[in-house]
Coordinates of N, CA, C and O in Angstrom, one line a residue:
M30 N -19.2 -1.9 12.1 CA -18.0 -1.3 11.5 C -16.8 -2.3 11.6 O -16.6 -2.9 12.6
T31 N -16.2 -2.4 10.5 CA -15.0 -3.3 10.4 C -13.7 -2.6 10.7 O -13.6 -1.4 10.5
R32 N -12.8 -3.3 11.2 CA -11.5 -2.7 11.5 C -10.5 -2.8 10.3 O -9.4 -2.3 10.3
Y33 N -11.0 -3.4 9.2 CA -10.2 -3.6 8.0 C -10.8 -2.7 6.9 O -12.0 -2.6 6.8
D34 N -9.9 -2.1 6.1 CA -10.3 -1.4 4.9 C -10.4 -2.5 3.8 O -9.4 -3.0 3.3
R35 N -11.6 -2.8 3.4 CA -11.8 -3.8 2.4 C -11.8 -3.3 0.9 O -12.2 -4.0 0.0
S36 N -11.2 -2.1 0.8 CA -11.1 -1.5 -0.6 C -10.2 -2.4 -1.5 O -10.4 -2.4 -2.7
C37 N -9.3 -3.1 -0.9 CA -8.4 -4.0 -1.7 C -8.0 -5.2 -0.9 O -7.2 -5.1 0.0
V38 N -8.7 -6.3 -1.1 CA -8.4 -7.5 -0.4 C -7.3 -8.3 -1.2 O -7.4 -8.5 -2.4
L39 N -6.3 -8.8 -0.5 CA -5.2 -9.5 -1.1 C -5.1 -10.9 -0.5 O -5.5 -11.2 0.6
S40 N -4.5 -11.8 -1.3 CA -4.4 -13.2 -0.9 C -3.0 -13.6 -0.9 O -2.2 -13.1 -1.7
K41 N -2.7 -14.6 -0.1 CA -1.4 -15.2 0.0 C -1.0 -15.7 -1.4 O -1.8 -16.3 -2.1
G42 N 0.2 -15.5 -1.8 CA 0.7 -15.9 -3.1 C 0.6 -14.8 -4.2 O 1.3 -15.0 -5.2
E43 N -0.1 -13.8 -3.9 CA -0.1 -12.7 -4.9 C 1.2 -11.9 -4.9 O 1.5 -11.2 -5.9
H44 N 1.9 -12.0 -3.8 CA 3.2 -11.3 -3.7 C 3.9 -12.0 -2.5 O 3.2 -12.5 -1.6
S45 N 5.2 -12.1 -2.6 CA 5.9 -12.8 -1.5 C 5.8 -12.1 -0.1 O 5.9 -12.8 0.9
F46 N 5.4 -10.8 -0.1 CA 5.2 -10.1 1.2 C 3.9 -10.7 1.9 O 3.8 -10.6 3.1
L47 N 3.0 -11.2 1.1 CA 1.7 -11.6 1.6 C 1.8 -13.1 2.1 O 2.0 -14.0 1.3
T48 N 1.8 -13.2 3.4 CA 2.0 -14.6 4.0 C 0.7 -15.1 4.7 O 0.6 -16.3 5.1
E49 N -0.3 -14.3 4.9 CA -1.6 -14.7 5.5 C -2.6 -15.0 4.4 O -2.5 -14.5 3.2
P50 N -3.5 -15.9 4.6 CA -4.5 -16.3 3.6 C -5.3 -15.0 3.0 O -5.5 -15.0 1.9
R51 N -5.5 -14.0 3.9 CA -6.2 -12.8 3.4 C -5.5 -11.6 4.1 O -5.3 -11.6 5.3
S52 N -5.2 -10.6 3.3 CA -4.6 -9.4 3.8 C -5.4 -8.2 3.2 O -6.1 -8.3 2.2
Y53 N -5.1 -7.0 3.8 CA -5.8 -5.8 3.3 C -4.8 -4.7 3.1 O -3.9 -4.5 4.0
A54 N -4.9 -3.9 2.1 CA -4.1 -2.7 1.9 C -4.5 -1.8 3.0 O -5.6 -1.6 3.3
F55 N -3.5 -1.1 3.6 CA -3.7 -0.2 4.8 C -3.5 1.2 4.3 O -2.5 1.9 4.6
Y56 N -4.5 1.7 3.6 CA -4.4 3.0 3.0 C -4.4 4.1 4.0 O -3.9 5.2 3.8
G57 N -5.0 3.9 5.2 CA -5.0 4.9 6.2 C -3.7 5.3 6.8 O -3.5 6.3 7.4
R58 N -2.7 4.5 6.6 CA -1.3 4.8 7.1 C -0.4 5.3 6.0 O 0.8 5.3 6.1
A59 N -0.9 5.6 4.8 CA -0.1 6.1 3.7 C 0.7 7.3 4.1 O 0.1 8.2 4.8
E60 N 1.9 7.4 3.6 CA 2.7 8.6 3.9 C 3.6 8.8 2.7 O 4.0 7.9 2.0
A61 N 4.0 10.1 2.5 CA 4.9 10.4 1.4 C 6.3 10.5 2.0 O 6.5 11.2 3.0
L62 N 7.2 9.8 1.3 CA 8.6 9.8 1.7 C 9.5 10.3 0.6 O 9.3 9.9 -0.6
S63 N 10.4 11.1 0.9 CA 11.4 11.5 -0.1 C 12.5 10.4 -0.3 O 12.6 9.5 0.5
Q64 N 13.2 10.6 -1.4 CA 14.3 9.6 -1.6 C 15.3 9.7 -0.4 O 15.8 8.7 0.1
K65 N 15.5 10.9 0.1 CA 16.4 11.1 1.3 C 15.9 10.3 2.5 O 16.6 9.6 3.2
D66 N 14.5 10.4 2.7 CA 13.9 9.6 3.8 C 14.1 8.1 3.6 O 14.5 7.4 4.5
L67 N 13.9 7.6 2.4 CA 14.1 6.2 2.1 C 15.5 5.8 2.3 O 15.8 4.7 2.8
D68 N 16.5 6.6 1.9 CA 17.9 6.3 2.0 C 18.2 6.2 3.5 O 19.0 5.3 3.9
E69 N 17.7 7.1 4.3 CA 18.0 7.1 5.8 C 17.4 5.8 6.4 O 18.0 5.2 7.3
I70 N 16.1 5.5 6.1 CA 15.5 4.3 6.6 C 16.3 3.1 6.2 O 16.5 2.1 7.0
S71 N 16.7 3.0 5.0 CA 17.5 1.9 4.5 C 18.9 1.8 5.3 O 19.3 0.7 5.7
R72 N 19.5 3.0 5.5 CA 20.8 3.0 6.2 C 20.6 2.4 7.6 O 21.5 1.8 8.2
Q73 N 19.5 2.7 8.2 CA 19.2 2.2 9.6 C 18.7 0.7 9.6 O 18.3 0.2 10.6
N74 N 18.7 0.1 8.4 CA 18.3 -1.3 8.3 C 16.8 -1.5 8.7 O 16.4 -2.5 9.3
K75 N 16.0 -0.4 8.5 CA 14.6 -0.5 8.8 C 13.7 -0.7 7.6 O 12.5 -0.7 7.7
L76 N 14.3 -0.9 6.4 CA 13.6 -1.0 5.2 C 13.9 -2.4 4.7 O 15.0 -2.9 4.5
I77 N 12.8 -3.1 4.3 CA 12.9 -4.5 3.8 C 12.5 -4.3 2.3 O 11.3 -4.0 2.0
A78 N 13.3 -4.6 1.4 CA 13.0 -4.6 0.0 C 12.5 -5.9 -0.5 O 13.0 -7.0 -0.2
Y79 N 11.4 -5.8 -1.3 CA 10.8 -7.0 -1.9 C 10.8 -6.8 -3.4 O 11.0 -5.6 -3.9
E80 N 10.5 -7.8 -4.2 CA 10.4 -7.6 -5.6 C 9.2 -6.8 -5.9 O 8.3 -6.6 -5.1
D81 N 9.2 -6.2 -7.1 CA 8.0 -5.4 -7.6 C 6.8 -6.2 -7.6 O 6.8 -7.4 -7.8
V82 N 5.6 -5.5 -7.4 CA 4.4 -6.2 -7.6 C 4.1 -6.4 -9.1 O 4.6 -5.6 -9.9
S83 N 3.2 -7.3 -9.4 CA 2.8 -7.4 -10.8 C 2.0 -6.2 -11.3 O 1.4 -5.5 -10.4
K84 N 1.9 -6.1 -12.6 CA 1.1 -5.0 -13.1 C -0.3 -5.1 -12.6 O -1.0 -4.1 -12.3
E85 N -0.9 -6.3 -12.6 CA -2.2 -6.5 -12.2 C -2.5 -6.2 -10.8 O -3.5 -5.5 -10.4
L86 N -1.5 -6.5 -9.9 CA -1.7 -6.2 -8.5 C -1.5 -4.7 -8.3 O -2.3 -4.1 -7.5
L87 N -0.6 -4.1 -9.0 CA -0.5 -2.6 -8.9 C -1.8 -1.9 -9.2 O -2.2 -1.0 -8.5
E88 N -2.4 -2.4 -10.3 CA -3.7 -1.8 -10.7 C -4.8 -2.0 -9.7 O -5.6 -1.1 -9.4
R89 N -4.8 -3.2 -9.1 CA -5.8 -3.4 -8.0 C -5.6 -2.5 -6.8 O -6.5 -2.0 -6.2
L90 N -4.3 -2.3 -6.4 CA -3.9 -1.4 -5.3 C -4.3 0.0 -5.6 O -4.9 0.7 -4.8
Q91 N -4.1 0.4 -6.9 CA -4.5 1.8 -7.3 C -6.0 1.9 -7.3 O -6.5 3.0 -6.8
E92 N -6.8 1.0 -7.7 CA -8.2 1.0 -7.7 C -8.7 1.1 -6.3 O -9.7 1.8 -5.9
G93 N -8.1 0.3 -5.4 CA -8.5 0.3 -4.0 C -8.2 1.6 -3.4 O -9.0 2.1 -2.5
A94 N -7.2 2.3 -3.7 CA -6.8 3.6 -3.2 C -7.9 4.6 -3.6 O -8.3 5.5 -2.8
K95 N -8.5 4.5 -4.8 CA -9.5 5.4 -5.2 C -10.8 5.2 -4.4 O -11.6 6.1 -4.2
K96 N -11.1 3.9 -3.9 CA -12.3 3.6 -3.2 C -12.2 3.8 -1.7 O -13.2 3.9 -1.0
S97 N -11.0 3.8 -1.2 CA -10.8 3.7 0.3 C -11.3 5.0 1.0 O -10.9 6.1 0.6
P98 N -12.1 4.8 2.0 CA -12.5 6.0 2.8 C -11.4 6.5 3.8 O -11.6 7.5 4.4
F99 N -10.4 5.7 3.9 CA -9.3 6.0 4.9 C -8.1 6.7 4.3 O -7.3 7.2 5.0
L100 N -8.0 6.8 3.0 CA -6.8 7.4 2.4 C -7.0 8.9 2.5 O -8.0 9.5 2.2
Q101 N -5.9 9.6 3.0 CA -6.0 11.0 3.1 C -6.2 11.7 1.8 O -5.8 11.3 0.7
K102 N -6.9 12.9 1.8 CA -7.3 13.6 0.6 C -6.1 13.9 -0.2 O -6.2 13.8 -1.5
V103 N -5.0 14.3 0.3 CA -3.8 14.7 -0.5 C -3.4 13.5 -1.4 O -2.9 13.7 -2.5
F104 N -3.5 12.3 -0.9 CA -3.2 11.1 -1.7 C -4.3 10.7 -2.7 O -4.1 10.2 -3.8
Q105 N -5.6 11.0 -2.3 CA -6.7 10.7 -3.2 C -6.6 11.4 -4.5 O -6.8 10.9 -5.5
E106 N -6.1 12.7 -4.4 CA -5.9 13.5 -5.5 C -4.9 12.9 -6.5 O -5.1 13.0 -7.7
Y107 N -3.9 12.3 -6.0 CA -2.9 11.6 -6.8 C -3.5 10.5 -7.7 O -3.2 10.4 -8.9
F108 N -4.4 9.8 -7.1 CA -5.0 8.6 -7.8 C -6.1 9.0 -8.7 O -6.6 8.1 -9.5
E109 N -6.5 10.2 -8.8 CA -7.5 10.6 -9.8 C -7.0 10.5 -11.2 O -7.8 10.3 -12.1
D110 N -5.7 10.5 -11.4 CA -5.1 10.4 -12.7 C -5.0 8.9 -13.2 O -4.6 8.7 -14.4
F111 N -5.3 7.9 -12.4 CA -5.2 6.5 -12.8 C -6.5 6.0 -13.3 O -7.6 6.3 -12.8

């Protein structure tokens, strides 16, 4: 058993957030946050904003979410529409 969710493997350079040669989307820690939650996290300087991901990377992340055995069911249902 691996400790990484290999549903979406990412590489350095695909986004400025990615600094390691290989990274993995961490679907098991997905959570829903309201705008109010995000505003509060930002106010506390706990939110780091990065540029948007490319359309291609977003699609790969969405496909990975569909395949991930670690994504909670409530979120899996969301990705059925993609």
